[in-house]
mmCIF file with all atom_site columns, N, CA and C in Angstrom:
data_model
loop_
_atom_site.group_PDB
_atom_site.id
_atom_site.type_symbol
_atom_site.label_atom_id
_atom_site.label_alt_id
_atom_site.label_comp_id
_atom_site.label_asym_id
_atom_site.label_entity_id
_atom_site.label_seq_id
_atom_site.pdbx_PDB_ins_code
_atom_site.Cartn_x
_atom_site.Cartn_y
_atom_site.Cartn_z
_atom_site.occupancy
_atom_site.B_iso_or_equiv
_atom_site.pdbx_formal_charge
_atom_site.auth_seq_id
_atom_site.auth_comp_id
_atom_site.auth_asym_id
_atom_site.auth_atom_id
_atom_site.pdbx_PDB_model_num
ATOM 1   N N  . MET A 1 1  ? 0.900   -1.139  0.221   1.00 0.00 ? 84  MET A N  1
ATOM 2   C CA . MET A 1 1  ? -0.016  -0.118  0.115   1.00 0.00 ? 84  MET A CA 1
ATOM 3   C C  . MET A 1 1  ? 1.065   1.056   0.087   1.00 0.00 ? 84  MET A C  1
ATOM 4   N N  . ILE A 1 2  ? 0.525   2.408   -0.747  1.00 0.00 ? 85  ILE A N  1
ATOM 5   C CA . ILE A 1 2  ? 1.485   3.653   -0.950  1.00 0.00 ? 85  ILE A CA 1
ATOM 6   C C  . ILE A 1 2  ? 0.074   4.548   0.156   1.00 0.00 ? 85  ILE A C  1
ATOM 7   N N  . GLN A 1 3  ? 0.582   5.219   0.351   1.00 0.00 ? 86  GLN A N  1
ATOM 8   C CA . GLN A 1 3  ? -0.077  6.530   1.326   1.00 0.00 ? 86  GLN A CA 1
ATOM 9   C C  . GLN A 1 3  ? 0.767   7.979   0.962   1.00 0.00 ? 86  GLN A C  1
ATOM 10  N N  . GLY A 1 4  ? 0.009   8.977   0.564   1.00 0.00 ? 87  GLY A N  1
ATOM 11  C CA . GLY A 1 4  ? 0.419   10.071  0.694   1.00 0.00 ? 87  GLY A CA 1
ATOM 12  C C  . GLY A 1 4  ? -0.654  10.912  0.209   1.00 0.00 ? 87  GLY A C  1
ATOM 13  N N  . TRP A 1 5  ? -0.251  12.359  0.289   1.00 0.00 ? 88  TRP A N  1
ATOM 14  C CA . TRP A 1 5  ? -1.225  13.439  -0.039  1.00 0.00 ? 88  TRP A CA 1
ATOM 15  C C  . TRP A 1 5  ? -2.214  13.138  -1.300  1.00 0.00 ? 88  TRP A C  1
ATOM 16  N N  . LYS A 1 6  ? -3.477  13.584  -1.252  1.00 0.00 ? 89  LYS A N  1
ATOM 17  C CA . LYS A 1 6  ? -4.339  13.410  -2.365  1.00 0.00 ? 89  LYS A CA 1
ATOM 18  C C  . LYS A 1 6  ? -3.555  14.332  -3.367  1.00 0.00 ? 89  LYS A C  1
ATOM 19  N N  . ALA A 1 7  ? -3.787  14.054  -4.671  1.00 0.00 ? 90  ALA A N  1
ATOM 20  C CA . ALA A 1 7  ? -3.405  15.209  -5.610  1.00 0.00 ? 90  ALA A CA 1
ATOM 21  C C  . ALA A 1 7  ? -4.308  16.023  -5.977  1.00 0.00 ? 90  ALA A C  1
ATOM 22  N N  . ASP A 1 8  ? -3.566  17.158  -6.452  1.00 0.00 ? 91  ASP A N  1
ATOM 23  C CA . ASP A 1 8  ? -4.389  18.100  -6.757  1.00 0.00 ? 91  ASP A CA 1
ATOM 24  C C  . ASP A 1 8  ? -5.429  18.170  -8.524  1.00 0.00 ? 91  ASP A C  1
ATOM 25  N N  . PRO A 1 9  ? -6.408  18.436  -8.683  1.00 0.00 ? 92  PRO A N  1
ATOM 26  C CA . PRO A 1 9  ? -7.116  18.418  -9.940  1.00 0.00 ? 92  PRO A CA 1
ATOM 27  C C  . PRO A 1 9  ? -6.482  18.028  -10.936 1.00 0.00 ? 92  PRO A C  1
ATOM 28  N N  . GLU A 1 10 ? -5.306  19.258  -11.093 1.00 0.00 ? 93  GLU A N  1
ATOM 29  C CA . GLU A 1 10 ? -4.462  19.363  -12.437 1.00 0.00 ? 93  GLU A CA 1
ATOM 30  C C  . GLU A 1 10 ? -3.276  17.827  -12.330 1.00 0.00 ? 93  GLU A C  1
ATOM 31  N N  . THR A 1 11 ? -2.930  17.285  -11.256 1.00 0.00 ? 94  THR A N  1
ATOM 32  C CA . THR A 1 11 ? -2.365  16.318  -11.490 1.00 0.00 ? 94  THR A CA 1
ATOM 33  C C  . THR A 1 11 ? -3.139  15.123  -11.977 1.00 0.00 ? 94  THR A C  1
ATOM 34  N N  . GLU A 1 12 ? -4.271  15.139  -11.335 1.00 0.00 ? 95  GLU A N  1
ATOM 35  C CA . GLU A 1 12 ? -5.197  13.722  -11.519 1.00 0.00 ? 95  GLU A CA 1
ATOM 36  C C  . GLU A 1 12 ? -5.377  14.017  -12.845 1.00 0.00 ? 95  GLU A C  1
ATOM 37  N N  . ALA A 1 13 ? -5.875  15.168  -13.388 1.00 0.00 ? 96  ALA A N  1
ATOM 38  C CA . ALA A 1 13 ? -5.918  15.367  -15.342 1.00 0.00 ? 96  ALA A CA 1
ATOM 39  C C  . ALA A 1 13 ? -4.749  14.653  -15.757 1.00 0.00 ? 96  ALA A C  1
ATOM 40  N N  . GLU A 1 14 ? -3.455  14.785  -15.397 1.00 0.00 ? 97  GLU A N  1
ATOM 41  C CA . GLU A 1 14 ? -2.365  14.745  -15.721 1.00 0.00 ? 97  GLU A CA 1
ATOM 42  C C  . GLU A 1 14 ? -2.760  12.805  -16.197 1.00 0.00 ? 97  GLU A C  1
ATOM 43  N N  . CYS A 1 15 ? -2.702  12.548  -14.974 1.00 0.00 ? 98  CYS A N  1
ATOM 44  C CA . CYS A 1 15 ? -2.848  10.957  -14.840 1.00 0.00 ? 98  CYS A CA 1
ATOM 45  C C  . CYS A 1 15 ? -3.828  10.492  -15.517 1.00 0.00 ? 98  CYS A C  1
ATOM 46  N N  . ARG A 1 16 ? -5.252  10.975  -15.776 1.00 0.00 ? 99  ARG A N  1
ATOM 47  C CA . ARG A 1 16 ? -6.200  10.651  -16.468 1.00 0.00 ? 99  ARG A CA 1
ATOM 48  C C  . ARG A 1 16 ? -5.529  10.719  -18.116 1.00 0.00 ? 99  ARG A C  1
ATOM 49  N N  . ALA A 1 17 ? -4.432  11.224  -18.847 1.00 0.00 ? 100 ALA A N  1
ATOM 50  C CA . ALA A 1 17 ? -4.466  11.595  -20.152 1.00 0.00 ? 100 ALA A CA 1
ATOM 51  C C  . ALA A 1 17 ? -3.665  10.126  -20.085 1.00 0.00 ? 100 ALA A C  1
ATOM 52  N N  . THR A 1 18 ? -2.930  9.439   -19.323 1.00 0.00 ? 101 THR A N  1
ATOM 53  C CA . THR A 1 18 ? -2.350  8.309   -19.945 1.00 0.00 ? 101 THR A CA 1
ATOM 54  C C  . THR A 1 18 ? -3.273  7.237   -19.493 1.00 0.00 ? 101 THR A C  1
ATOM 55  N N  . GLY A 1 19 ? -4.503  7.092   -18.998 1.00 0.00 ? 102 GLY A N  1
ATOM 56  C CA . GLY A 1 19 ? -5.058  6.310   -18.832 1.00 0.00 ? 102 GLY A CA 1
ATOM 57  C C  . GLY A 1 19 ? -5.964  6.332   -17.556 1.00 0.00 ? 102 GLY A C  1
ATOM 58  N N  . ARG A 1 20 ? -7.193  5.268   -17.395 1.00 0.00 ? 103 ARG A N  1
ATOM 59  C CA . ARG A 1 20 ? -8.376  5.181   -16.610 1.00 0.00 ? 103 ARG A CA 1
ATOM 60  C C  . ARG A 1 20 ? -7.996  5.247   -15.097 1.00 0.00 ? 103 ARG A C  1
ATOM 61  N N  . ILE A 1 21 ? -8.651  6.221   -13.952 1.00 0.00 ? 104 ILE A N  1
ATOM 62  C CA . ILE A 1 21 ? -8.250  6.108   -12.823 1.00 0.00 ? 104 ILE A CA 1
ATOM 63  C C  . ILE A 1 21 ? -9.707  5.032   -12.316 1.00 0.00 ? 104 ILE A C  1
ATOM 64  N N  . PRO A 1 22 ? -9.520  3.969   -11.848 1.00 0.00 ? 105 PRO A N  1
ATOM 65  C CA . PRO A 1 22 ? -10.978 3.317   -11.311 1.00 0.00 ? 105 PRO A CA 1
ATOM 66  C C  . PRO A 1 22 ? -11.318 4.231   -10.219 1.00 0.00 ? 105 PRO A C  1
ATOM 67  N N  . ASN A 1 23 ? -12.770 3.931   -9.970  1.00 0.00 ? 106 ASN A N  1
ATOM 68  C CA . ASN A 1 23 ? -12.954 4.600   -8.907  1.00 0.00 ? 106 ASN A CA 1
ATOM 69  C C  . ASN A 1 23 ? -12.989 4.123   -7.416  1.00 0.00 ? 106 ASN A C  1
ATOM 70  N N  . HIS A 1 24 ? -12.355 3.326   -7.343  1.00 0.00 ? 107 HIS A N  1
ATOM 71  C CA . HIS A 1 24 ? -12.053 2.684   -5.979  1.00 0.00 ? 107 HIS A CA 1
ATOM 72  C C  . HIS A 1 24 ? -10.655 3.009   -5.658  1.00 0.00 ? 107 HIS A C  1
ATOM 73  N N  . GLU A 1 25 ? -9.947  3.802   -6.650  1.00 0.00 ? 108 GLU A N  1
ATOM 74  C CA . GLU A 1 25 ? -8.149  4.073   -6.492  1.00 0.00 ? 108 GLU A CA 1
ATOM 75  C C  . GLU A 1 25 ? -8.248  5.460   -6.609  1.00 0.00 ? 108 GLU A C  1
ATOM 76  N N  . ALA A 1 26 ? -7.245  6.151   -6.143  1.00 0.00 ? 109 ALA A N  1
ATOM 77  C CA . ALA A 1 26 ? -7.114  7.530   -6.260  1.00 0.00 ? 109 ALA A CA 1
ATOM 78  C C  . ALA A 1 26 ? -5.481  7.737   -6.515  1.00 0.00 ? 109 ALA A C  1
ATOM 79  N N  . VAL A 1 27 ? -5.264  9.447   -6.768  1.00 0.00 ? 110 VAL A N  1
ATOM 80  C CA . VAL A 1 27 ? -3.696  9.564   -7.161  1.00 0.00 ? 110 VAL A CA 1
ATOM 81  C C  . VAL A 1 27 ? -3.078  9.974   -5.876  1.00 0.00 ? 110 VAL A C  1
ATOM 82  N N  . VAL A 1 28 ? -2.232  9.799   -5.665  1.00 0.00 ? 111 VAL A N  1
ATOM 83  C CA . VAL A 1 28 ? -1.766  10.357  -4.076  1.00 0.00 ? 111 VAL A CA 1
ATOM 84  C C  . VAL A 1 28 ? -0.115  11.330  -4.752  1.00 0.00 ? 111 VAL A C  1
ATOM 85  N N  . ARG A 1 29 ? 0.217   11.747  -4.049  1.00 0.00 ? 112 ARG A N  1
ATOM 86  C CA . ARG A 1 29 ? 1.562   12.265  -4.056  1.00 0.00 ? 112 ARG A CA 1
ATOM 87  C C  . ARG A 1 29 ? 2.327   11.639  -3.185  1.00 0.00 ? 112 ARG A C  1
ATOM 88  N N  . VAL A 1 30 ? 3.558   11.283  -3.338  1.00 0.00 ? 113 VAL A N  1
ATOM 89  C CA . VAL A 1 30 ? 4.611   10.679  -2.283  1.00 0.00 ? 113 VAL A CA 1
ATOM 90  C C  . VAL A 1 30 ? 5.556   11.493  -2.756  1.00 0.00 ? 113 VAL A C  1
ATOM 91  N N  . PRO A 1 31 ? 6.232   11.911  -1.352  1.00 0.00 ? 114 PRO A N  1
ATOM 92  C CA . PRO A 1 31 ? 7.384   12.653  -1.169  1.00 0.00 ? 114 PRO A CA 1
ATOM 93  C C  . PRO A 1 31 ? 8.683   12.302  -2.059  1.00 0.00 ? 114 PRO A C  1
ATOM 94  N N  . ALA A 1 32 ? 9.173   13.008  -2.563  1.00 0.00 ? 115 ALA A N  1
ATOM 95  C CA . ALA A 1 32 ? 10.610  12.534  -3.288  1.00 0.00 ? 115 ALA A CA 1
ATOM 96  C C  . ALA A 1 32 ? 11.617  11.842  -2.165  1.00 0.00 ? 115 ALA A C  1
ATOM 97  N N  . ARG A 1 33 ? 11.301  12.501  -1.236  1.00 0.00 ? 116 ARG A N  1
ATOM 98  C CA . ARG A 1 33 ? 12.757  11.788  -0.373  1.00 0.00 ? 116 ARG A CA 1
ATOM 99  C C  . ARG A 1 33 ? 12.384  10.516  -0.296  1.00 0.00 ? 116 ARG A C  1
ATOM 100 N N  . LEU A 1 34 ? 11.006  10.080  -0.672  1.00 0.00 ? 117 LEU A N  1
ATOM 101 C CA . LEU A 1 34 ? 10.849  8.412   -0.309  1.00 0.00 ? 117 LEU A CA 1
ATOM 102 C C  . LEU A 1 34 ? 11.331  7.543   -1.546  1.00 0.00 ? 117 LEU A C  1
ATOM 103 N N  . ALA A 1 35 ? 11.636  7.918   -2.532  1.00 0.00 ? 118 ALA A N  1
ATOM 104 C CA . ALA A 1 35 ? 11.945  7.347   -3.795  1.00 0.00 ? 118 ALA A CA 1
ATOM 105 C C  . ALA A 1 35 ? 12.912  6.435   -3.660  1.00 0.00 ? 118 ALA A C  1
ATOM 106 N N  . GLN A 1 36 ? 13.901  6.690   -2.982  1.00 0.00 ? 119 GLN A N  1
ATOM 107 C CA . GLN A 1 36 ? 15.246  5.806   -2.695  1.00 0.00 ? 119 GLN A CA 1
ATOM 108 C C  . GLN A 1 36 ? 14.460  4.632   -1.795  1.00 0.00 ? 119 GLN A C  1
ATOM 109 N N  . ALA A 1 37 ? 14.000  4.861   -0.950  1.00 0.00 ? 120 ALA A N  1
ATOM 110 C CA . ALA A 1 37 ? 13.058  3.956   0.313   1.00 0.00 ? 120 ALA A CA 1
ATOM 111 C C  . ALA A 1 37 ? 12.320  2.718   -0.441  1.00 0.00 ? 120 ALA A C  1
ATOM 112 N N  . ILE A 1 38 ? 11.381  3.421   -1.465  1.00 0.00 ? 121 ILE A N  1
ATOM 113 C CA . ILE A 1 38 ? 10.472  2.696   -2.542  1.00 0.00 ? 121 ILE A CA 1
ATOM 114 C C  . ILE A 1 38 ? 11.446  1.721   -3.279  1.00 0.00 ? 121 ILE A C  1
ATOM 115 N N  . ARG A 1 39 ? 12.310  2.296   -3.757  1.00 0.00 ? 122 ARG A N  1
ATOM 116 C CA . ARG A 1 39 ? 13.028  1.480   -4.717  1.00 0.00 ? 122 ARG A CA 1
ATOM 117 C C  . ARG A 1 39 ? 13.686  0.111   -3.892  1.00 0.00 ? 122 ARG A C  1
ATOM 118 N N  . GLU A 1 40 ? 14.320  0.348   -2.679  1.00 0.00 ? 123 GLU A N  1
ATOM 119 C CA . GLU A 1 40 ? 14.928  -0.587  -1.832  1.00 0.00 ? 123 GLU A CA 1
ATOM 120 C C  . GLU A 1 40 ? 13.904  -1.480  -1.470  1.00 0.00 ? 123 GLU A C  1
ATOM 121 N N  . ALA A 1 41 ? 13.048  -1.348  -1.317  1.00 0.00 ? 124 ALA A N  1
ATOM 122 C CA . ALA A 1 41 ? 11.730  -2.121  -0.701  1.00 0.00 ? 124 ALA A CA 1
ATOM 123 C C  . ALA A 1 41 ? 11.292  -2.745  -1.717  1.00 0.00 ? 124 ALA A C  1
ATOM 124 N N  . LEU A 1 42 ? 11.332  -2.386  -2.964  1.00 0.00 ? 125 LEU A N  1
ATOM 125 C CA . LEU A 1 42 ? 10.877  -3.045  -4.447  1.00 0.00 ? 125 LEU A CA 1
ATOM 126 C C  . LEU A 1 42 ? 11.869  -4.003  -4.411  1.00 0.00 ? 125 LEU A C  1
ATOM 127 N N  . ASP A 1 43 ? 13.286  -3.631  -4.300  1.00 0.00 ? 126 ASP A N  1
ATOM 128 C CA . ASP A 1 43 ? 14.384  -4.726  -4.577  1.00 0.00 ? 126 ASP A CA 1
ATOM 129 C C  . ASP A 1 43 ? 14.251  -5.911  -3.697  1.00 0.00 ? 126 ASP A C  1
ATOM 130 N N  . VAL A 1 44 ? 13.843  -5.400  -2.328  1.00 0.00 ? 127 VAL A N  1
ATOM 131 C CA . VAL A 1 44 ? 14.239  -6.881  -1.659  1.00 0.00 ? 127 VAL A CA 1
ATOM 132 C C  . VAL A 1 44 ? 12.856  -7.585  -2.089  1.00 0.00 ? 127 VAL A C  1
ATOM 133 N N  . ALA A 1 45 ? 11.882  -7.172  -2.458  1.00 0.00 ? 128 ALA A N  1
ATOM 134 C CA . ALA A 1 45 ? 10.494  -7.767  -2.418  1.00 0.00 ? 128 ALA A CA 1
ATOM 135 C C  . ALA A 1 45 ? 10.681  -8.778  -3.696  1.00 0.00 ? 128 ALA A C  1
ATOM 136 N N  . GLU A 1 46 ? 11.321  -8.079  -4.586  1.00 0.00 ? 129 GLU A N  1
ATOM 137 C CA . GLU A 1 46 ? 11.669  -8.785  -6.025  1.00 0.00 ? 129 GLU A CA 1
ATOM 138 C C  . GLU A 1 46 ? 12.865  -10.170 -5.576  1.00 0.00 ? 129 GLU A C  1
ATOM 139 N N  . ARG A 1 47 ? 13.672  -9.669  -4.691  1.00 0.00 ? 130 ARG A N  1
ATOM 140 C CA . ARG A 1 47 ? 14.868  -10.947 -4.738  1.00 0.00 ? 130 ARG A CA 1
ATOM 141 C C  . ARG A 1 47 ? 13.755  -11.985 -3.538  1.00 0.00 ? 130 ARG A C  1
ATOM 142 N N  . ASP A 1 48 ? 13.072  -11.507 -3.122  1.00 0.00 ? 131 ASP A N  1
ATOM 143 C CA . ASP A 1 48 ? 12.243  -12.634 -2.212  1.00 0.00 ? 131 ASP A CA 1
ATOM 144 C C  . ASP A 1 48 ? 11.219  -13.325 -2.759  1.00 0.00 ? 131 ASP A C  1
ATOM 145 N N  . ASP A 1 49 ? 11.042  -12.744 -3.659  1.00 0.00 ? 132 ASP A N  1
ATOM 146 C CA . ASP A 1 49 ? 9.800   -13.474 -4.678  1.00 0.00 ? 132 ASP A CA 1
ATOM 147 C C  . ASP A 1 49 ? 10.679  -14.820 -5.430  1.00 0.00 ? 132 ASP A C  1
ATOM 148 N N  . LYS A 1 50 ? 12.200  -14.319 -5.933  1.00 0.00 ? 133 LYS A N  1
ATOM 149 C CA . LYS A 1 50 ? 13.088  -15.041 -6.724  1.00 0.00 ? 133 LYS A CA 1
ATOM 150 C C  . LYS A 1 50 ? 13.506  -16.580 -6.020  1.00 0.00 ? 133 LYS A C  1
ATOM 151 N N  . ASP A 1 51 ? 13.600  -16.239 -4.516  1.00 0.00 ? 134 ASP A N  1
ATOM 152 C CA . ASP A 1 51 ? 13.656  -17.308 -3.830  1.00 0.00 ? 134 ASP A CA 1
ATOM 153 C C  . ASP A 1 51 ? 13.224  -18.762 -3.280  1.00 0.00 ? 134 ASP A C  1
#
């Protein structure tokens, strides 16, 4: 699960330009400072899936 601040209407419109946002989902903003931590968590998860 990813949690963050709700995106503003302009950001939502940008996201809708690339595809539909299902009614049960939302666009959220995640602080840039968390990008590296998210990458590392995904790398660990990917390694665990291969084992």
